[in-house]
PDB file of C-alpha atoms in Angstrom:
ATOM      1  CA  MET A   5     133.141 223.042  86.952  1.00  0.00           C
ATOM      2  CA  VAL A   6     130.444 224.629  84.967  1.00  0.00           C
ATOM      3  CA  ARG A   7     130.765 227.206  82.357  1.00  0.00           C
ATOM      4  CA  VAL A   8     127.563 229.135  82.163  1.00  0.00           C
ATOM      5  CA  ALA A   9     126.414 231.793  79.791  1.00  0.00           C
ATOM      6  CA  ARG A  10     123.641 234.293  79.362  1.00  0.00           C
ATOM      7  CA  GLU A  11     122.635 235.275  75.852  1.00  0.00           C
ATOM      8  CA  PHE A  12     120.668 238.401  74.953  1.00  0.00           C
ATOM      9  CA  TRP A  13     118.918 239.603  71.802  1.00  0.00           C
ATOM     10  CA  LEU A  14     121.177 242.565  71.005  1.00  0.00           C
ATOM     11  CA  PHE A  15     124.350 241.582  72.723  1.00  0.00           C
ATOM     12  CA  GLU A  16     125.885 238.625  74.484  1.00  0.00           C
ATOM     13  CA  GLU A  17     127.384 238.354  77.926  1.00  0.00           C
ATOM     14  CA  PHE A  18     129.143 235.150  78.906  1.00  0.00           C
ATOM     15  CA  TRP A  19     130.583 233.830  82.099  1.00  0.00           C
ATOM     16  CA  VAL A  20     131.536 230.573  83.717  1.00  0.00           C
ATOM     17  CA  VAL A  21     129.494 228.749  86.314  1.00  0.00           C
ATOM     18  CA  TRP A  22     129.945 225.398  87.955  1.00  0.00           C
ATOM     19  CA  PRO A  23     127.375 222.614  88.492  1.00  0.00           C
ATOM     20  CA  MET A  24     128.008 218.908  88.754  1.00  0.00           C
ATOM     21  CA  GLY A  25     125.948 216.202  87.148  1.00  0.00           C
ATOM     22  CA  ILE A  26     125.475 213.760  84.234  1.00  0.00           C
ATOM     23  CA  SER A  27     124.014 213.844  80.735  1.00  0.00           C
ATOM     24  CA  SER A  28     122.948 210.874  78.676  1.00  0.00           C
ATOM     25  CA  ILE A  29     121.313 209.934  75.418  1.00  0.00           C
ATOM     26  CA  MET A  30     121.721 207.031  72.960  1.00  0.00           C
ATOM     27  CA  ALA A  31     123.624 206.699  69.733  1.00  0.00           C
ATOM     28  CA  THR A  32     126.066 204.475  67.911  1.00  0.00           C
ATOM     29  CA  ALA A  33     129.183 203.912  70.006  1.00  0.00           C
ATOM     30  CA  THR A  34     132.843 202.980  69.743  1.00  0.00           C
ATOM     31  CA  LEU A  35     134.959 201.766  72.664  1.00  0.00           C
ATOM     32  CA  THR A  36     138.646 202.084  73.410  1.00  0.00           C
ATOM     33  CA  GLY A  37     140.585 201.108  76.519  1.00  0.00           C
ATOM     34  CA  GLY A  38     141.639 203.565  79.204  1.00  0.00           C
ATOM     35  CA  THR A  39     142.248 204.026  82.910  1.00  0.00           C
ATOM     36  CA  THR A  40     140.982 206.773  85.155  1.00  0.00           C
ATOM     37  CA  THR A  41     142.183 208.776  88.111  1.00  0.00           C
ATOM     38  CA  ARG A  42     140.364 211.029  90.505  1.00  0.00           C
ATOM     39  CA  LEU A  43     140.004 214.712  89.669  1.00  0.00           C
ATOM     40  CA  ASP A  44     140.309 217.281  92.428  1.00  0.00           C
ATOM     41  CA  GLN A  45     137.565 219.817  92.748  1.00  0.00           C
ATOM     42  CA  ILE A  46     138.366 223.358  91.750  1.00  0.00           C
ATOM     43  CA  GLY A  47     137.211 226.446  93.563  1.00  0.00           C
ATOM     44  CA  PRO A  48     134.641 228.814  92.034  1.00  0.00           C
ATOM     45  CA  LYS A  49     135.505 231.734  89.823  1.00  0.00           C
ATOM     46  CA  VAL A  50     134.189 233.488  86.746  1.00  0.00           C
ATOM     47  CA  GLU A  51     135.472 233.267  83.187  1.00  0.00           C
ATOM     48  CA  ALA A  52     134.385 234.408  79.738  1.00  0.00           C
ATOM     49  CA  CYS A  53     133.049 231.832  77.318  1.00  0.00           C
ATOM     50  CA  PRO A  54     131.190 232.466  74.027  1.00  0.00           C
ATOM     51  CA  LEU A  55     128.250 230.218  73.299  1.00  0.00           C
ATOM     52  CA  ALA A  56     126.547 229.626  69.968  1.00  0.00           C
ATOM     53  CA  ARG A  57     122.955 230.488  69.081  1.00  0.00           C
ATOM     54  CA  LEU A  58     120.821 227.919  67.304  1.00  0.00           C
ATOM     55  CA  ASP A  59     118.422 230.242  65.502  1.00  0.00           C
ATOM     56  CA  ASP A  60     116.986 227.473  63.354  1.00  0.00           C
ATOM     57  CA  LEU A  61     116.808 224.874  66.086  1.00  0.00           C
ATOM     58  CA  ALA A  62     115.251 226.729  68.981  1.00  0.00           C
ATOM     59  CA  ASP A  63     113.079 229.697  69.782  1.00  0.00           C
ATOM     60  CA  LEU A  64     115.777 232.203  70.562  1.00  0.00           C
ATOM     61  CA  GLY A  65     113.550 235.144  71.357  1.00  0.00           C
ATOM     62  CA  ASP A  66     113.927 234.247  75.010  1.00  0.00           C
ATOM     63  CA  ARG A  67     116.892 235.075  77.136  1.00  0.00           C
ATOM     64  CA  LEU A  68     118.903 232.157  78.495  1.00  0.00           C
ATOM     65  CA  PRO A  69     118.296 231.654  82.204  1.00  0.00           C
ATOM     66  CA  ALA A  70     121.272 232.196  84.487  1.00  0.00           C
ATOM     67  CA  MET A  71     122.614 229.385  86.658  1.00  0.00           C
ATOM     68  CA  SER A  72     122.744 229.982  90.348  1.00  0.00           C
ATOM     69  CA  THR A  73     125.957 228.102  90.981  1.00  0.00           C
ATOM     70  CA  SER A  74     129.353 229.603  90.141  1.00  0.00           C
ATOM     71  CA  ALA A  75     132.313 227.572  89.074  1.00  0.00           C
ATOM     72  CA  THR A  76     135.288 227.376  86.811  1.00  0.00           C
ATOM     73  CA  SER A  77     136.865 225.329  84.087  1.00  0.00           C
ATOM     74  CA  SER A  78     139.272 226.688  81.552  1.00  0.00           C
ATOM     75  CA  ILE A  79     139.091 225.702  77.912  1.00  0.00           C
ATOM     76  CA  ASP A  80     142.393 224.255  76.717  1.00  0.00           C
ATOM     77  CA  ASP A  81     143.738 222.709  73.521  1.00  0.00           C
ATOM     78  CA  ARG A  82     142.556 219.245  74.529  1.00  0.00           C
ATOM     79  CA  ASP A  83     139.005 220.526  74.914  1.00  0.00           C
ATOM     80  CA  ILE A  84     139.170 221.796  71.339  1.00  0.00           C
ATOM     81  CA  HIS A  85     140.675 218.507  70.153  1.00  0.00           C
ATOM     82  CA  TRP A  86     138.028 216.304  71.742  1.00  0.00           C
ATOM     83  CA  MET A  87     135.125 218.545  70.764  1.00  0.00           C
ATOM     84  CA  ALA A  88     136.389 218.453  67.176  1.00  0.00           C
ATOM     85  CA  MET A  89     136.200 214.653  67.378  1.00  0.00           C
ATOM     86  CA  ALA A  90     132.644 214.851  68.744  1.00  0.00           C
ATOM     87  CA  LEU A  91     131.810 217.174  65.853  1.00  0.00           C
ATOM     88  CA  GLU A  92     132.998 214.528  63.378  1.00  0.00           C
ATOM     89  CA  HIS A  93     130.515 212.095  64.927  1.00  0.00           C
ATOM     90  CA  ALA A  94     127.815 214.752  64.590  1.00  0.00           C
ATOM     91  CA  ARG A  95     128.613 215.139  60.898  1.00  0.00           C
ATOM     92  CA  ALA A  96     128.433 211.372  60.444  1.00  0.00           C
ATOM     93  CA  ALA A  97     124.985 211.424  62.056  1.00  0.00           C
ATOM     94  CA  ALA A  98     123.871 214.125  59.615  1.00  0.00           C
ATOM     95  CA  LEU A  99     125.004 212.024  56.662  1.00  0.00           C
ATOM     96  CA  ALA A 100     122.833 209.220  58.045  1.00  0.00           C
ATOM     97  CA  GLY A 101     119.822 211.543  58.199  1.00  0.00           C
ATOM     98  CA  GLU A 102     119.997 212.049  61.970  1.00  0.00           C
ATOM     99  CA  VAL A 103     120.125 215.373  63.812  1.00  0.00           C
ATOM    100  CA  PRO A 104     123.876 216.137  63.932  1.00  0.00           C
ATOM    101  CA  VAL A 105     124.896 215.631  67.537  1.00  0.00           C
ATOM    102  CA  GLY A 106     128.011 213.720  68.550  1.00  0.00           C
ATOM    103  CA  ALA A 107     129.685 212.823  71.831  1.00  0.00           C
ATOM    104  CA  VAL A 108     132.952 211.398  73.110  1.00  0.00           C
ATOM    105  CA  LEU A 109     133.823 210.215  76.604  1.00  0.00           C
ATOM    106  CA  VAL A 110     137.442 210.853  77.562  1.00  0.00           C
ATOM    107  CA  ASP A 111     139.851 210.090  80.380  1.00  0.00           C
ATOM    108  CA  PRO A 112     141.834 213.342  80.770  1.00  0.00           C
ATOM    109  CA  ALA A 113     144.374 211.667  83.060  1.00  0.00           C
ATOM    110  CA  THR A 114     145.617 209.529  80.171  1.00  0.00           C
ATOM    111  CA  ASP A 115     144.266 211.731  77.373  1.00  0.00           C
ATOM    112  CA  SER A 116     142.503 208.661  75.964  1.00  0.00           C
ATOM    113  CA  LEU A 117     139.150 208.030  74.294  1.00  0.00           C
ATOM    114  CA  ILE A 118     136.864 205.751  76.288  1.00  0.00           C
ATOM    115  CA  ALA A 119     133.724 205.721  74.106  1.00  0.00           C
ATOM    116  CA  SER A 120     131.917 207.751  71.474  1.00  0.00           C
ATOM    117  CA  GLY A 121     128.404 208.148  70.133  1.00  0.00           C
ATOM    118  CA  ALA A 122     126.243 209.865  67.535  1.00  0.00           C
ATOM    119  CA  ASN A 123     122.522 210.571  67.378  1.00  0.00           C
ATOM    120  CA  SER A 124     120.597 207.587  66.009  1.00  0.00           C
ATOM    121  CA  PRO A 125     116.919 207.711  67.124  1.00  0.00           C
ATOM    122  CA  VAL A 126     115.622 207.485  63.552  1.00  0.00           C
ATOM    123  CA  ALA A 127     117.700 204.496  62.509  1.00  0.00           C
ATOM    124  CA  GLY A 128     117.273 202.775  65.859  1.00  0.00           C
ATOM    125  CA  HIS A 129     113.559 203.546  66.204  1.00  0.00           C
ATOM    126  CA  ASP A 130     114.540 204.695  69.670  1.00  0.00           C
ATOM    127  CA  PRO A 131     113.637 208.111  71.125  1.00  0.00           C
ATOM    128  CA  THR A 132     116.407 207.751  73.718  1.00  0.00           C
ATOM    129  CA  ALA A 133     119.169 207.150  71.155  1.00  0.00           C
ATOM    130  CA  HIS A 134     120.986 210.422  71.701  1.00  0.00           C
ATOM    131  CA  ALA A 135     124.738 210.773  71.263  1.00  0.00           C
ATOM    132  CA  GLU A 136     125.477 211.143  74.980  1.00  0.00           C
ATOM    133  CA  ILE A 137     123.535 208.039  75.900  1.00  0.00           C
ATOM    134  CA  ALA A 138     125.238 205.984  73.211  1.00  0.00           C
ATOM    135  CA  ALA A 139     128.645 206.930  74.581  1.00  0.00           C
ATOM    136  CA  LEU A 140     127.579 206.317  78.189  1.00  0.00           C
ATOM    137  CA  ARG A 141     126.043 202.944  77.382  1.00  0.00           C
ATOM    138  CA  ALA A 142     129.151 201.780  75.587  1.00  0.00           C
ATOM    139  CA  ALA A 143     131.399 202.885  78.440  1.00  0.00           C
ATOM    140  CA  THR A 144     129.302 201.396  81.234  1.00  0.00           C
ATOM    141  CA  ALA A 145     128.832 198.122  79.350  1.00  0.00           C
ATOM    142  CA  SER A 146     132.600 197.868  78.978  1.00  0.00           C
ATOM    143  CA  SER A 147     133.286 198.630  82.636  1.00  0.00           C
ATOM    144  CA  GLY A 148     130.498 196.390  83.914  1.00  0.00           C
ATOM    145  CA  ASN A 149     129.136 199.141  86.145  1.00  0.00           C
ATOM    146  CA  TYR A 150     126.388 201.687  85.506  1.00  0.00           C
ATOM    147  CA  ARG A 151     128.509 204.252  87.308  1.00  0.00           C
ATOM    148  CA  LEU A 152     131.659 205.407  85.582  1.00  0.00           C
ATOM    149  CA  PRO A 153     135.105 205.619  87.185  1.00  0.00           C
ATOM    150  CA  GLN A 154     135.890 209.033  88.611  1.00  0.00           C
ATOM    151  CA  GLY A 155     137.561 211.663  86.488  1.00  0.00           C
ATOM    152  CA  LEU A 156     135.963 211.166  83.066  1.00  0.00           C
ATOM    153  CA  THR A 157     134.894 214.025  80.791  1.00  0.00           C
ATOM    154  CA  LEU A 158     131.970 213.875  78.370  1.00  0.00           C
ATOM    155  CA  TYR A 159     132.159 216.122  75.304  1.00  0.00           C
ATOM    156  CA  VAL A 160     128.935 216.691  73.353  1.00  0.00           C
ATOM    157  CA  THR A 161     128.253 219.097  70.502  1.00  0.00           C
ATOM    158  CA  LEU A 162     124.868 220.288  71.814  1.00  0.00           C
ATOM    159  CA  GLU A 163     123.714 221.210  75.307  1.00  0.00           C
ATOM    160  CA  PRO A 164     122.202 218.017  76.799  1.00  0.00           C
ATOM    161  CA  CYS A 165     118.451 217.637  77.196  1.00  0.00           C
ATOM    162  CA  THR A 166     116.766 216.697  80.472  1.00  0.00           C
ATOM    163  CA  MET A 167     116.986 212.981  79.701  1.00  0.00           C
ATOM    164  CA  CYS A 168     120.705 213.182  78.998  1.00  0.00           C
ATOM    165  CA  ALA A 169     121.411 215.394  81.985  1.00  0.00           C
ATOM    166  CA  GLY A 170     119.735 212.801  84.194  1.00  0.00           C
ATOM    167  CA  ALA A 171     121.810 210.015  82.685  1.00  0.00           C
ATOM    168  CA  ILE A 172     125.009 212.025  83.135  1.00  0.00           C
ATOM    169  CA  ALA A 173     124.227 212.443  86.818  1.00  0.00           C
ATOM    170  CA  LEU A 174     123.410 208.765  87.304  1.00  0.00           C
ATOM    171  CA  ALA A 175     126.594 207.693  85.541  1.00  0.00           C
ATOM    172  CA  ARG A 176     128.650 210.083  87.697  1.00  0.00           C
ATOM    173  CA  VAL A 177     130.365 211.918  84.848  1.00  0.00           C
ATOM    174  CA  SER A 178     132.965 214.183  86.445  1.00  0.00           C
ATOM    175  CA  ARG A 179     132.966 216.914  83.813  1.00  0.00           C
ATOM    176  CA  LEU A 180     130.594 217.867  80.997  1.00  0.00           C
ATOM    177  CA  VAL A 181     131.747 219.974  78.043  1.00  0.00           C
ATOM    178  CA  PHE A 182     129.196 221.014  75.413  1.00  0.00           C
ATOM    179  CA  GLY A 183     129.367 223.034  72.218  1.00  0.00           C
ATOM    180  CA  ALA A 184     126.208 224.914  71.187  1.00  0.00           C
ATOM    181  CA  THR A 185     123.491 225.945  73.610  1.00  0.00           C
ATOM    182  CA  ASP A 186     119.909 224.800  73.046  1.00  0.00           C
ATOM    183  CA  PRO A 187     117.463 227.302  74.621  1.00  0.00           C
ATOM    184  CA  LYS A 188     114.486 225.223  73.487  1.00  0.00           C
ATOM    185  CA  GLY A 189     115.504 221.699  74.457  1.00  0.00           C
ATOM    186  CA  GLY A 190     118.610 222.050  76.611  1.00  0.00           C
ATOM    187  CA  ALA A 191     118.572 221.378  80.358  1.00  0.00           C
ATOM    188  CA  VAL A 192     121.974 222.544  81.610  1.00  0.00           C
ATOM    189  CA  VAL A 193     122.024 226.341  81.187  1.00  0.00           C
ATOM    190  CA  SER A 194     118.580 226.394  79.558  1.00  0.00           C
ATOM    191  CA  GLY A 195     115.142 225.116  80.508  1.00  0.00           C
ATOM    192  CA  VAL A 196     114.965 223.235  83.812  1.00  0.00           C
ATOM    193  CA  ARG A 197     118.701 223.630  84.512  1.00  0.00           C
ATOM    194  CA  PHE A 198     118.754 220.077  85.802  1.00  0.00           C
ATOM    195  CA  PHE A 199     122.019 220.238  87.718  1.00  0.00           C
ATOM    196  CA  ASP A 200     120.752 223.242  89.672  1.00  0.00           C
ATOM    197  CA  GLN A 201     117.787 221.352  91.096  1.00  0.00           C
ATOM    198  CA  PRO A 202     117.765 220.080  94.706  1.00  0.00           C
ATOM    199  CA  THR A 203     116.629 216.673  93.453  1.00  0.00           C
ATOM    200  CA  CYS A 204     119.862 216.295  91.463  1.00  0.00           C
ATOM    201  CA  HIS A 205     122.345 214.454  93.668  1.00  0.00           C
ATOM    202  CA  TRP A 206     125.382 214.601  91.375  1.00  0.00           C
ATOM    203  CA  ARG A 207     126.591 217.715  89.606  1.00  0.00           C
ATOM    204  CA  PRO A 208     129.474 217.531  87.131  1.00  0.00           C
ATOM    205  CA  ALA A 209     131.771 220.400  86.387  1.00  0.00           C
ATOM    206  CA  VAL A 210     130.370 222.055  83.246  1.00  0.00           C
ATOM    207  CA  THR A 211     131.968 224.021  80.423  1.00  0.00           C
ATOM    208  CA  GLY A 212     129.887 225.361  77.529  1.00  0.00           C
ATOM    209  CA  GLY A 213     130.628 227.004  74.220  1.00  0.00           C
ATOM    210  CA  VAL A 214     133.612 224.921  73.090  1.00  0.00           C
ATOM    211  CA  LEU A 215     133.530 225.135  69.265  1.00  0.00           C
ATOM    212  CA  GLY A 216     129.990 226.410  69.803  1.00  0.00           C
ATOM    213  CA  GLU A 217     129.770 228.271  66.507  1.00  0.00           C
ATOM    214  CA  ALA A 218     130.891 225.237  64.493  1.00  0.00           C
ATOM    215  CA  CYS A 219     128.509 222.930  66.362  1.00  0.00           C
ATOM    216  CA  GLY A 220     125.630 225.348  65.876  1.00  0.00           C
ATOM    217  CA  ALA A 221     126.442 225.737  62.179  1.00  0.00           C
ATOM    218  CA  GLU A 222     126.109 221.984  61.643  1.00  0.00           C
ATOM    219  CA  LEU A 223     122.658 222.008  63.201  1.00  0.00           C
ATOM    220  CA  ARG A 224     121.495 225.074  61.282  1.00  0.00           C
ATOM    221  CA  ALA A 225     122.660 223.606  57.979  1.00  0.00           C
ATOM    222  CA  PHE A 226     120.915 220.317  58.734  1.00  0.00           C
ATOM    223  CA  PHE A 227     117.527 221.902  59.457  1.00  0.00           C
ATOM    224  CA  ARG A 228     117.731 224.427  56.621  1.00  0.00           C
ATOM    225  CA  ALA A 229     118.304 221.597  54.159  1.00  0.00           C
ATOM    226  CA  ARG A 230     115.045 220.006  55.316  1.00  0.00           C
ATOM    227  CA  ARG A 231     112.806 223.039  54.981  1.00  0.00           C
TER     228      ARG A 231
END
């Protein structure tokens, strides 16, 4: 399930699309127990979904590229709940001097938190220490398998980069939910659109724009404070 969006200079048009893949990056992580069950695939359809603009983070003069695959995934109260938790991790990263991006990995079958992460490349002297990767590493270390059980959802406050998208695919994340789009560095609905490529062998359901304005505001505030 992939929620895709197209953003224009003078107006915005949003719709849902569906890819399937994985996104990963490193960060600090917290583990909790949880079981998983298989998620059934959902048929394609279109849905509205507002996405945030990161004017201070990316060059937004360009139009977001459209995804070729169509799919569906409705935003519900639990999506808001879990993205709000990811946003708290992003805010913690900002307080530590890191770019404010946070992630949580959830089992929707039990509505339980599996792992969480926040950006930490500066503190860890590690260019791969993105929030998604931190959460994925914690979860896979706990399970003893580099591939996750089926049915898990990864929530992240910013559209994953190419590195994270690749990790998400390798880990077999069932669903990806992100907050703000990143036209400059993102790789899901922006840039290379990793999950759309023929060399990508796992494509998660994707939903974008959940608490997108709030996630984008955190990033804008962070970069403005450093000008």
